[in-house]
Amino acid sequence: MTGWIAVAGLGPGDEALVTDEVRSALAEATDVVGYIPYVARVAPRPGLTLHPSDNRVELDRAGHALDMAAADKRVVVVSSGDPGIFAMASALFEALEARPEPERFDIRILPGITAMLAAAARLGAPLGHDFCAINLSDNLKPWDLIERRLRLAAEAGFAMAFYNPRSKSRPHQFARALDILRETCGPERLISFARAVTTPDESLSTVTLAEATPEMADMRTVVILGNAETRRVGRFVYTPRSAG
Amino acid sequence: MTGWIAVAGLGPGDEALVTDEVRSALAEATDVVGYIPYVARVAPRPGLTLHPSDNRVELDRAGHALDMAAADKRVVVVSSGDPGIFAMASALFEALEARPEPERFDIRILPGITAMLAAAARLGAPLGHDFCAINLSDNLKPWDLIERRLRLAAEAGFAMAFYNPRSKSRPHQFARALDILRETCGPERLISFARAVTTPDESLSTVTLAEATPEMADMRTVVILGNAETRRVGRFVYTPRSAG
């Protein structure tokens, strides 16, 4: 087959954070697939077919991309942020695993600025020491496992970045996560809420865990919890490089 | 003061992974400071002074940047990858903390594609589920803490990205880290070595922990350990989105 698939990260929203590598792939593509708001970020042009699809159909979308590549199309699967961090790259490989001769597909993963990096940059440097990234959605894993990870991450002294902290379908879980973090990290630990970073809707706030409420986050928010050494300097929040 | 500081991430090496935001800052700068090989990536031009400095002088370099901004210079502090991940952003805030009236400085952090994202993209999607990032250098933290974090991260089921896995001054520690990981994650766990990713010197390899040797890493290598579900498909390594 002459078709290919590029799974591309569009970054957090600002066009100045899209890489040339991703722009080149989009310029060569015949088809773009992805979640509706991400496909909306791709400029229409003659010869390019846009295939927006809804949330939670990642495997169908990945299968569609494989089918089109097998039919010699040049397909870009778009994610926001980075495609490898809680995004479409893993879904594509899950779909690929179910196909005969996976080696015949020409696949590239094109990295992007993932939300936690953009959020950390706006806030200062809260991820300047060892850290972890946890997806707080329990769509694909049991909530018990998430609670266990929060406790172990706190014990390890990691700063933590939380993706998908809260949705309408599970409003109580983020409250429970905050309770666990208060219990394990103490009320004075700093926590930052970075919403829609680098877009016109951007908002940033940093509070202590004692002050944090579940309503401070929604599905467009990345939440970053500092480690025990994280502190403010000027308008910034940062984590020192030395042991935390 | 009219001067400013931008702490900018140049990405892993490929010019197609430098953001326009970073290019704009470099185009407006009067001075660039950074570790010698990173400053070497900035094209000289009239009106721009390059200040390359050696490794391990991060605080001096940050202080120099603050002094120049206070003297109305437009200063870009360059890091490879992302400045907020084991790089210059935290060092700058440490230096800023020691200054009177830190609010008077105009500082921006400009994100970049950090090494683990570029490495993960080349390998497939090994960071597709919850993961942690650990700097294996003990320059700024005790080795005991690193060992403790490795054990807790293994218990939490995180995939793991390791920065600075090995240097000439501490050749035995990475061997010890591999021993701990074999003990906690088992010999069949997949581990990937991604060296000089996106540069002409790039090399990639994935082996089991049983097969891994310390010599597979050097200071230009990012090491990515999968979680219990991480597997191969075609030429790729990926971690499924569901519980691992």
Short mmCIF file of C-alpha atoms in Angstrom, two decimals:
data_model
loop_
_atom_site.label_atom_id
_atom_site.label_comp_id
_atom_site.label_asym_id
_atom_site.label_seq_id
_atom_site.Cartn_x
_atom_site.Cartn_y
_atom_site.Cartn_z
CA MET A 1 0.00 0.00 0.00
CA THR A 2 1.12 3.59 -0.63
CA GLY A 3 -1.12 5.05 2.10
CA TRP A 4 0.14 6.07 5.50
CA ILE A 5 -1.03 7.19 8.93
CA ALA A 6 0.46 9.99 11.00
CA VAL A 7 -0.89 10.32 14.54
CA ALA A 8 -0.24 13.97 15.23
CA GLY A 9 -0.31 16.18 18.31
CA LEU A 10 -1.78 19.64 17.70
CA GLY A 11 -0.50 21.00 21.02
CA PRO A 12 -2.67 22.72 23.64
CA GLY A 13 -4.41 25.21 21.35
CA ASP A 14 -2.11 28.07 20.30
CA GLU A 15 -1.09 27.75 16.64
CA ALA A 16 2.43 28.91 17.58
CA LEU A 17 2.80 25.63 19.48
CA VAL A 18 2.04 23.36 16.50
CA THR A 19 5.28 21.87 15.14
CA ASP A 20 6.36 22.13 11.50
CA GLU A 21 6.48 18.34 11.43
CA VAL A 22 2.74 18.21 12.14
CA ARG A 23 2.01 21.02 9.66
CA SER A 24 3.86 19.13 6.94
CA ALA A 25 1.87 15.96 7.58
CA LEU A 26 -1.40 17.91 7.43
CA ALA A 27 -0.28 19.55 4.16
CA GLU A 28 0.29 16.11 2.57
CA ALA A 29 -2.83 14.43 3.98
CA THR A 30 -5.88 13.31 2.00
CA ASP A 31 -7.93 12.59 5.17
CA VAL A 32 -8.02 13.82 8.75
CA VAL A 33 -9.81 11.93 11.53
CA GLY A 34 -10.28 12.91 15.16
CA TYR A 35 -12.54 14.17 17.90
CA ILE A 36 -14.79 16.99 16.65
CA PRO A 37 -13.07 19.97 18.37
CA TYR A 38 -9.61 18.81 17.27
CA VAL A 39 -10.58 18.29 13.62
CA ALA A 40 -12.12 21.78 13.77
CA ARG A 41 -8.58 23.12 14.28
CA VAL A 42 -7.52 21.84 10.82
CA ALA A 43 -8.07 24.31 7.96
CA PRO A 44 -10.22 22.86 5.15
CA ARG A 45 -8.66 22.76 1.66
CA PRO A 46 -9.45 21.09 -1.68
CA GLY A 47 -8.33 17.46 -1.68
CA LEU A 48 -8.60 17.10 2.09
CA THR A 49 -11.55 15.25 3.63
CA LEU A 50 -12.25 15.93 7.29
CA HIS A 51 -13.81 13.12 9.35
CA PRO A 52 -14.79 14.51 12.76
CA SER A 53 -16.16 11.97 15.23
CA ASP A 54 -17.50 12.01 18.76
CA ASN A 55 -15.66 11.32 21.99
CA ARG A 56 -15.37 7.71 23.23
CA VAL A 57 -15.20 6.16 19.75
CA GLU A 58 -11.40 6.03 19.69
CA LEU A 59 -11.13 2.42 18.51
CA ASP A 60 -13.65 2.93 15.68
CA ARG A 61 -11.76 6.03 14.60
CA ALA A 62 -8.46 4.14 14.67
CA GLY A 63 -9.97 1.32 12.60
CA HIS A 64 -11.27 3.86 10.09
CA ALA A 65 -7.78 5.35 9.78
CA LEU A 66 -6.28 1.88 9.15
CA ASP A 67 -8.94 1.11 6.51
CA MET A 68 -8.24 4.37 4.70
CA ALA A 69 -4.45 3.83 4.79
CA ALA A 70 -5.02 0.32 3.36
CA ALA A 71 -6.96 2.05 0.56
CA ASP A 72 -3.86 4.20 -0.18
CA LYS A 73 -5.07 7.33 1.60
CA ARG A 74 -2.68 9.60 3.51
CA VAL A 75 -4.34 9.88 6.90
CA VAL A 76 -3.60 12.19 9.81
CA VAL A 77 -5.20 11.22 13.13
CA VAL A 78 -5.28 14.40 15.21
CA SER A 79 -5.07 14.63 19.00
CA SER A 80 -4.77 17.73 21.09
CA GLY A 81 -1.54 17.98 23.04
CA ASP A 82 0.68 14.97 22.40
CA PRO A 83 -0.82 11.86 20.77
CA GLY A 84 1.09 9.50 23.09
CA ILE A 85 -0.20 10.94 26.39
CA PHE A 86 -3.79 9.81 27.09
CA ALA A 87 -4.65 10.27 23.43
CA MET A 88 -4.97 8.49 20.08
CA ALA A 89 -1.59 6.75 19.63
CA SER A 90 -2.36 3.85 21.99
CA ALA A 91 -5.85 3.47 20.50
CA LEU A 92 -4.32 3.19 17.03
CA PHE A 93 -1.95 0.43 18.16
CA GLU A 94 -4.81 -1.39 19.87
CA ALA A 95 -6.69 -1.36 16.55
CA LEU A 96 -3.52 -2.34 14.67
CA GLU A 97 -3.03 -5.38 16.90
CA ALA A 98 -6.33 -6.82 15.61
CA ARG A 99 -5.21 -6.63 11.95
CA PRO A 100 -3.29 -9.30 10.03
CA GLU A 101 0.29 -8.30 9.12
CA PRO A 102 0.53 -5.09 11.13
CA GLU A 103 4.00 -4.49 9.63
CA ARG A 104 2.42 -3.56 6.26
CA PHE A 105 1.10 -0.26 7.65
CA ASP A 106 3.25 2.87 7.37
CA ILE A 107 2.67 4.59 10.72
CA ARG A 108 4.38 7.60 12.30
CA ILE A 109 3.65 9.22 15.67
CA LEU A 110 4.31 12.98 15.62
CA PRO A 111 4.81 14.44 19.09
CA GLY A 112 3.21 17.63 20.36
CA ILE A 113 3.21 19.89 23.41
CA THR A 114 1.08 17.93 25.86
CA ALA A 115 -1.27 19.84 28.19
CA MET A 116 0.82 19.36 31.33
CA LEU A 117 3.91 20.92 29.69
CA ALA A 118 1.93 23.92 28.46
CA ALA A 119 0.23 24.30 31.84
CA ALA A 120 3.51 23.95 33.74
CA ALA A 121 5.11 26.61 31.53
CA ARG A 122 2.28 29.08 32.18
CA LEU A 123 2.39 28.41 35.91
CA GLY A 124 6.19 28.52 36.24
CA ALA A 125 7.95 25.18 36.75
CA PRO A 126 5.84 22.95 39.01
CA LEU A 127 7.16 19.78 37.29
CA GLY A 128 10.84 20.66 37.80
CA HIS A 129 11.54 17.54 39.88
CA ASP A 130 10.39 13.90 39.55
CA PHE A 131 6.68 13.67 38.78
CA CYS A 132 3.89 11.42 37.55
CA ALA A 133 0.97 11.84 35.17
CA ILE A 134 -2.34 10.18 36.03
CA ASN A 135 -5.54 10.09 34.00
CA LEU A 136 -8.32 10.50 36.59
CA SER A 137 -11.01 9.11 34.27
CA ASP A 138 -12.22 5.66 35.26
CA ASN A 139 -13.56 4.87 31.77
CA LEU A 140 -10.70 2.44 31.19
CA LYS A 141 -9.53 1.46 34.67
CA PRO A 142 -11.14 0.82 38.05
CA TRP A 143 -11.40 3.77 40.44
CA ASP A 144 -9.73 1.68 43.18
CA LEU A 145 -6.56 1.55 41.10
CA ILE A 146 -6.59 5.35 40.76
CA GLU A 147 -6.87 5.75 44.55
CA ARG A 148 -4.00 3.32 45.06
CA ARG A 149 -1.82 5.22 42.57
CA LEU A 150 -2.56 8.54 44.27
CA ARG A 151 -1.45 7.14 47.64
CA LEU A 152 1.73 5.56 46.25
CA ALA A 153 2.59 8.69 44.23
CA ALA A 154 2.20 10.79 47.39
CA GLU A 155 4.40 8.37 49.32
CA ALA A 156 7.03 8.59 46.55
CA GLY A 157 7.06 12.40 46.81
CA PHE A 158 6.14 12.94 43.15
CA ALA A 159 4.65 16.13 41.86
CA MET A 160 1.54 15.02 39.96
CA ALA A 161 -0.22 16.07 36.77
CA PHE A 162 -3.85 15.01 36.46
CA TYR A 163 -5.56 14.67 33.09
CA ASN A 164 -9.37 14.47 32.76
CA PRO A 165 -9.90 15.39 36.41
CA ARG A 166 -13.67 15.76 36.26
CA SER A 167 -16.66 15.21 34.00
CA LYS A 168 -20.41 15.54 34.32
CA SER A 169 -20.80 11.75 34.34
CA ARG A 170 -18.59 11.34 37.43
CA PRO A 171 -18.79 14.52 39.50
CA HIS A 172 -17.87 12.96 42.86
CA GLN A 173 -14.59 11.27 42.03
CA PHE A 174 -12.44 14.38 41.88
CA ALA A 175 -13.75 15.36 45.33
CA ARG A 176 -12.63 11.95 46.55
CA ALA A 177 -9.21 12.42 44.90
CA LEU A 178 -8.80 15.77 46.68
CA ASP A 179 -9.68 14.11 50.00
CA ILE A 180 -6.98 11.46 49.48
CA LEU A 181 -4.42 14.09 48.51
CA ARG A 182 -5.23 16.23 51.56
CA GLU A 183 -4.85 13.16 53.76
CA THR A 184 -1.53 12.05 52.22
CA CYS A 185 0.11 15.38 51.33
CA GLY A 186 -1.31 17.72 54.00
CA PRO A 187 -3.49 20.84 53.67
CA GLU A 188 -0.65 23.26 52.81
CA ARG A 189 0.46 21.52 49.60
CA LEU A 190 0.05 23.74 46.51
CA ILE A 191 -2.31 22.68 43.72
CA SER A 192 -2.75 24.47 40.40
CA PHE A 193 -5.71 24.48 38.03
CA ALA A 194 -4.85 25.32 34.44
CA ARG A 195 -7.87 25.52 32.16
CA ALA A 196 -7.81 25.80 28.35
CA VAL A 197 -4.16 26.76 28.43
CA THR A 198 -2.87 28.94 25.53
CA THR A 199 -6.44 29.54 24.25
CA PRO A 200 -8.59 32.69 24.68
CA ASP A 201 -10.43 30.83 27.48
CA GLU A 202 -7.27 30.26 29.51
CA SER A 203 -7.50 30.57 33.27
CA LEU A 204 -4.90 29.71 35.90
CA SER A 205 -5.15 29.48 39.65
CA THR A 206 -3.01 28.09 42.44
CA VAL A 207 -4.33 27.38 45.92
CA THR A 208 -3.50 25.12 48.85
CA LEU A 209 -5.12 21.70 49.10
CA ALA A 210 -7.11 23.07 52.05
CA GLU A 211 -8.62 25.69 49.73
CA ALA A 212 -9.13 23.42 46.70
CA THR A 213 -12.70 22.50 45.69
CA PRO A 214 -13.86 20.05 43.00
CA GLU A 215 -15.55 22.87 41.05
CA MET A 216 -12.13 24.37 40.26
CA ALA A 217 -11.65 21.67 37.58
CA ASP A 218 -13.56 20.54 34.52
CA MET A 219 -12.64 18.39 31.49
CA ARG A 220 -10.65 21.26 29.94
CA THR A 221 -8.50 21.59 33.07
CA VAL A 222 -5.11 20.06 33.78
CA VAL A 223 -4.45 19.92 37.50
CA ILE A 224 -0.89 19.99 38.82
CA LEU A 225 -0.09 19.13 42.42
CA GLY A 226 3.30 20.22 43.70
CA ASN A 227 5.63 18.13 45.82
CA ALA A 228 6.55 19.02 49.42
CA GLU A 229 9.08 21.63 48.24
CA THR A 230 6.88 23.39 45.66
CA ARG A 231 6.49 27.10 46.41
CA ARG A 232 5.64 30.49 45.00
CA VAL A 233 8.07 33.08 43.72
CA GLY A 234 6.59 36.29 42.34
CA ARG A 235 3.54 35.29 40.29
CA PHE A 236 4.96 31.82 39.64
CA VAL A 237 4.84 28.37 41.21
CA TYR A 238 7.93 26.20 40.98
CA THR A 239 9.44 23.00 42.25
CA PRO A 240 13.17 23.13 43.04
CA ARG A 241 15.51 20.69 41.30
CA SER A 242 16.79 19.27 44.60
CA ALA A 243 15.14 16.50 46.58
CA GLY A 244 11.43 16.92 47.23
CA MET B 1 13.16 47.52 33.25
CA THR B 2 12.36 46.84 29.58
CA GLY B 3 14.39 43.64 29.46
CA TRP B 4 12.87 40.18 29.63
CA ILE B 5 13.75 36.52 29.97
CA ALA B 6 12.25 33.66 27.98
CA VAL B 7 13.24 30.17 29.09
CA ALA B 8 12.78 28.23 25.90
CA GLY B 9 12.70 24.55 24.99
CA LEU B 10 14.46 23.72 21.72
CA GLY B 11 12.94 20.23 21.55
CA PRO B 12 14.92 17.02 21.13
CA GLY B 13 17.08 18.08 18.17
CA ASP B 14 15.12 18.16 14.91
CA GLU B 15 14.46 21.74 13.75
CA ALA B 16 10.96 20.67 12.64
CA LEU B 17 10.15 20.18 16.35
CA VAL B 18 11.05 23.73 17.43
CA THR B 19 7.88 25.77 17.98
CA ASP B 20 7.20 29.12 16.30
CA GLU B 21 6.83 30.61 19.78
CA VAL B 22 10.45 29.73 20.54
CA ARG B 23 11.64 30.92 17.11
CA SER B 24 9.95 34.29 17.68
CA ALA B 25 11.64 34.72 21.06
CA LEU B 26 15.04 33.91 19.54
CA ALA B 27 14.38 36.40 16.72
CA GLU B 28 13.75 39.19 19.27
CA ALA B 29 16.56 38.29 21.67
CA THR B 30 19.72 40.30 22.31
CA ASP B 31 21.37 37.49 24.33
CA VAL B 32 21.17 33.72 24.50
CA VAL B 33 22.52 31.73 27.45
CA GLY B 34 22.68 27.97 27.93
CA TYR B 35 24.71 24.80 28.00
CA ILE B 36 27.29 24.74 25.16
CA PRO B 37 25.62 22.17 22.83
CA TYR B 38 22.21 23.86 23.15
CA VAL B 39 23.51 27.37 22.42
CA ALA B 40 25.28 25.83 19.40
CA ARG B 41 21.80 25.12 17.96
CA VAL B 42 21.01 28.86 17.78
CA ALA B 43 22.04 30.55 14.51
CA PRO B 44 24.36 33.56 15.06
CA ARG B 45 23.20 36.92 13.72
CA PRO B 46 24.19 40.59 14.13
CA GLY B 47 22.82 42.02 17.38
CA LEU B 48 22.67 38.64 19.11
CA THR B 49 25.30 37.67 21.69
CA LEU B 50 25.67 33.97 22.46
CA HIS B 51 26.81 33.00 25.98
CA PRO B 52 27.53 29.26 26.03
CA SER B 53 28.43 27.81 29.42
CA ASP B 54 29.40 24.44 30.82
CA ASN B 55 27.17 21.85 32.43
CA ARG B 56 26.49 22.06 36.20
CA VAL B 57 26.59 25.88 36.35
CA GLU B 58 22.81 26.23 36.04
CA LEU B 59 22.42 28.70 38.94
CA ASP B 60 25.25 30.94 37.70
CA ARG B 61 23.70 30.93 34.23
CA ALA B 62 20.29 31.81 35.66
CA GLY B 63 21.80 34.66 37.68
CA HIS B 64 23.54 35.95 34.55
CA ALA B 65 20.22 35.94 32.69
CA LEU B 66 18.55 37.91 35.51
CA ASP B 67 21.41 40.44 35.54
CA MET B 68 21.14 40.98 31.81
CA ALA B 69 17.34 41.37 31.93
CA ALA B 70 17.80 43.95 34.72
CA ALA B 71 20.13 45.76 32.30
CA ASP B 72 17.32 45.86 29.71
CA LYS B 73 18.53 42.96 27.59
CA ARG B 74 16.13 40.51 25.95
CA VAL B 75 17.44 37.16 27.09
CA VAL B 76 16.57 33.65 25.94
CA VAL B 77 17.72 30.83 28.21
CA VAL B 78 17.82 27.73 26.02
CA SER B 79 17.22 24.16 27.17
CA SER B 80 16.93 21.09 25.02
CA GLY B 81 13.53 19.42 25.17
CA ASP B 82 11.18 21.29 27.50
CA PRO B 83 12.62 23.84 29.95
CA GLY B 84 10.32 22.70 32.76
CA ILE B 85 11.36 19.02 32.76
CA PHE B 86 14.75 18.52 34.44
CA ALA B 87 16.04 21.69 32.77
CA MET B 88 16.57 25.43 33.25
CA ALA B 89 13.14 26.73 34.33
CA SER B 90 13.45 25.58 37.95
CA ALA B 91 17.04 26.85 38.13
CA LEU B 92 15.86 30.26 36.96
CA PHE B 93 13.19 30.42 39.67
CA GLU B 94 15.73 29.31 42.29
CA ALA B 95 17.94 32.24 41.26
CA LEU B 96 14.93 34.57 41.14
CA GLU B 97 14.00 33.66 44.72
CA ALA B 98 17.29 35.17 45.92
CA ARG B 99 16.57 38.55 44.31
CA PRO B 100 14.70 41.46 45.85
CA GLU B 101 11.31 42.19 44.25
CA PRO B 102 11.09 39.15 41.97
CA GLU B 103 7.85 40.58 40.50
CA ARG B 104 9.83 43.23 38.59
CA PHE B 105 11.24 40.62 36.18
CA ASP B 106 9.37 39.87 32.95
CA ILE B 107 9.71 36.09 32.63
CA ARG B 108 8.06 33.62 30.27
CA ILE B 109 8.54 29.87 30.05
CA LEU B 110 8.16 28.56 26.49
CA PRO B 111 7.40 24.84 26.35
CA GLY B 112 9.10 22.37 24.02
CA ILE B 113 8.92 18.71 23.05
CA THR B 114 10.65 17.00 25.97
CA ALA B 115 12.86 13.98 25.31
CA MET B 116 10.42 11.40 26.67
CA LEU B 117 7.65 12.56 24.31
CA ALA B 118 9.95 12.43 21.28
CA ALA B 119 11.31 9.04 22.35
CA ALA B 120 7.84 7.65 23.02
CA ALA B 121 6.68 8.82 19.58
CA ARG B 122 9.60 7.09 17.83
CA LEU B 123 9.03 3.89 19.80
CA GLY B 124 5.24 3.83 19.42
CA ALA B 125 3.19 4.72 22.50
CA PRO B 126 4.90 3.30 25.61
CA LEU B 127 3.53 6.17 27.78
CA GLY B 128 -0.09 5.64 26.75
CA HIS B 129 -1.24 4.94 30.33
CA ASP B 130 -0.34 6.51 33.71
CA PHE B 131 3.41 7.03 34.02
CA CYS B 132 6.14 8.80 35.95
CA ALA B 133 9.32 10.65 35.00
CA ILE B 134 12.39 10.21 37.19
CA ASN B 135 15.78 11.90 36.88
CA LEU B 136 18.30 9.16 37.74
CA SER B 137 21.10 11.63 38.46
CA ASP B 138 21.95 11.91 42.15
CA ASN B 139 23.58 15.34 41.76
CA LEU B 140 20.63 17.00 43.50
CA LYS B 141 19.03 14.22 45.53
CA PRO B 142 20.24 11.20 47.52
CA TRP B 143 20.44 7.88 45.70
CA ASP B 144 18.36 6.24 48.45
CA LEU B 145 15.42 8.44 47.47
CA ILE B 146 15.76 7.35 43.84
CA GLU B 147 15.68 3.67 44.88
CA ARG B 148 12.59 4.30 47.00
CA ARG B 149 10.83 6.05 44.11
CA LEU B 150 11.62 3.20 41.73
CA ARG B 151 10.07 0.67 44.14
CA LEU B 152 6.95 2.77 44.75
CA ALA B 153 6.53 3.54 41.04
CA ALA B 154 6.73 -0.19 40.29
CA GLU B 155 4.17 -0.92 42.99
CA ALA B 156 1.87 1.75 41.51
CA GLY B 157 2.08 0.10 38.07
CA PHE B 158 3.42 3.22 36.36
CA ALA B 159 5.27 3.12 33.07
CA MET B 160 8.48 5.07 33.75
CA ALA B 161 10.64 7.50 31.79
CA PHE B 162 14.20 7.92 33.05
CA TYR B 163 16.23 11.05 32.31
CA ASN B 164 20.02 11.17 32.79
CA PRO B 165 20.23 7.40 33.32
CA ARG B 166 24.00 7.14 33.32
CA SER B 167 27.17 9.21 33.32
CA LYS B 168 30.90 8.53 33.55
CA SER B 169 31.00 9.88 37.09
CA ARG B 170 28.43 7.34 38.36
CA PRO B 171 28.66 4.22 36.18
CA HIS B 172 27.28 1.75 38.76
CA GLN B 173 23.99 3.39 39.67
CA PHE B 174 22.10 2.53 36.51
CA ALA B 175 23.11 -1.12 36.99
CA ARG B 176 21.60 -0.91 40.47
CA ALA B 177 18.42 0.69 39.07
CA LEU B 178 18.07 -2.17 36.57
CA ASP B 179 18.48 -4.69 39.42
CA ILE B 180 15.67 -3.03 41.39
CA LEU B 181 13.41 -2.93 38.34
CA ARG B 182 14.05 -6.61 37.54
CA GLU B 183 13.23 -7.48 41.14
CA THR B 184 10.03 -5.41 41.27
CA CYS B 185 8.72 -5.70 37.68
CA GLY B 186 10.02 -9.14 36.65
CA PRO B 187 12.45 -10.15 33.88
CA GLU B 188 9.90 -10.05 31.03
CA ARG B 189 9.00 -6.35 31.36
CA LEU B 190 9.90 -4.35 28.21
CA ILE B 191 12.44 -1.54 28.45
CA SER B 192 13.36 0.82 25.61
CA PHE B 193 16.55 2.81 25.07
CA ALA B 194 16.13 5.89 22.89
CA ARG B 195 19.39 7.72 22.18
CA ALA B 196 19.76 11.15 20.55
CA VAL B 197 16.20 10.98 19.28
CA THR B 198 15.38 12.94 16.08
CA THR B 199 19.09 13.65 15.44
CA PRO B 200 21.40 11.92 12.90
CA ASP B 201 22.81 9.89 15.82
CA GLU B 202 19.42 8.45 16.77
CA SER B 203 19.27 4.82 17.88
CA LEU B 204 16.35 2.90 19.35
CA SER B 205 16.19 -0.51 20.96
CA THR B 206 13.68 -2.41 23.04
CA VAL B 207 14.57 -5.48 25.11
CA THR B 208 13.26 -7.28 28.16
CA LEU B 209 14.61 -6.34 31.59
CA ALA B 210 16.36 -9.73 31.62
CA GLU B 211 18.28 -8.66 28.51
CA ALA B 212 18.95 -5.04 29.57
CA THR B 213 22.53 -4.04 30.42
CA PRO B 214 23.79 -0.72 31.83
CA GLU B 215 25.88 -0.08 28.69
CA MET B 216 22.68 0.34 26.66
CA ALA B 217 22.30 3.85 28.13
CA ASP B 218 24.43 6.97 28.24
CA MET B 219 23.69 10.64 29.03
CA ARG B 220 22.07 11.15 25.60
CA THR B 221 19.63 8.30 26.21
CA VAL B 222 16.09 8.44 27.54
CA VAL B 223 15.04 5.09 28.95
CA ILE B 224 11.37 4.09 28.99
CA LEU B 225 10.13 1.14 31.01
CA GLY B 226 6.71 -0.22 30.11
CA ASN B 227 4.03 -1.22 32.57
CA ALA B 228 2.80 -4.81 32.97
CA GLU B 229 0.60 -4.51 29.86
CA THR B 230 3.18 -2.94 27.52
CA ARG B 231 3.74 -5.03 24.40
CA ARG B 232 4.99 -5.06 20.83
CA VAL B 233 2.89 -4.68 17.71
CA GLY B 234 4.75 -4.70 14.39
CA ARG B 235 7.93 -2.65 14.90
CA PHE B 236 6.33 -0.65 17.71
CA VAL B 237 6.03 -0.82 21.50
CA TYR B 238 2.85 0.42 23.10
CA THR B 239 0.96 0.54 26.37
CA PRO B 240 -2.80 0.04 26.14
CA ARG B 241 -5.11 2.70 27.51
CA SER B 242 -6.83 0.29 29.88
CA ALA B 243 -5.61 -0.63 33.36
CA GLY B 244 -1.97 -1.69 33.60
#
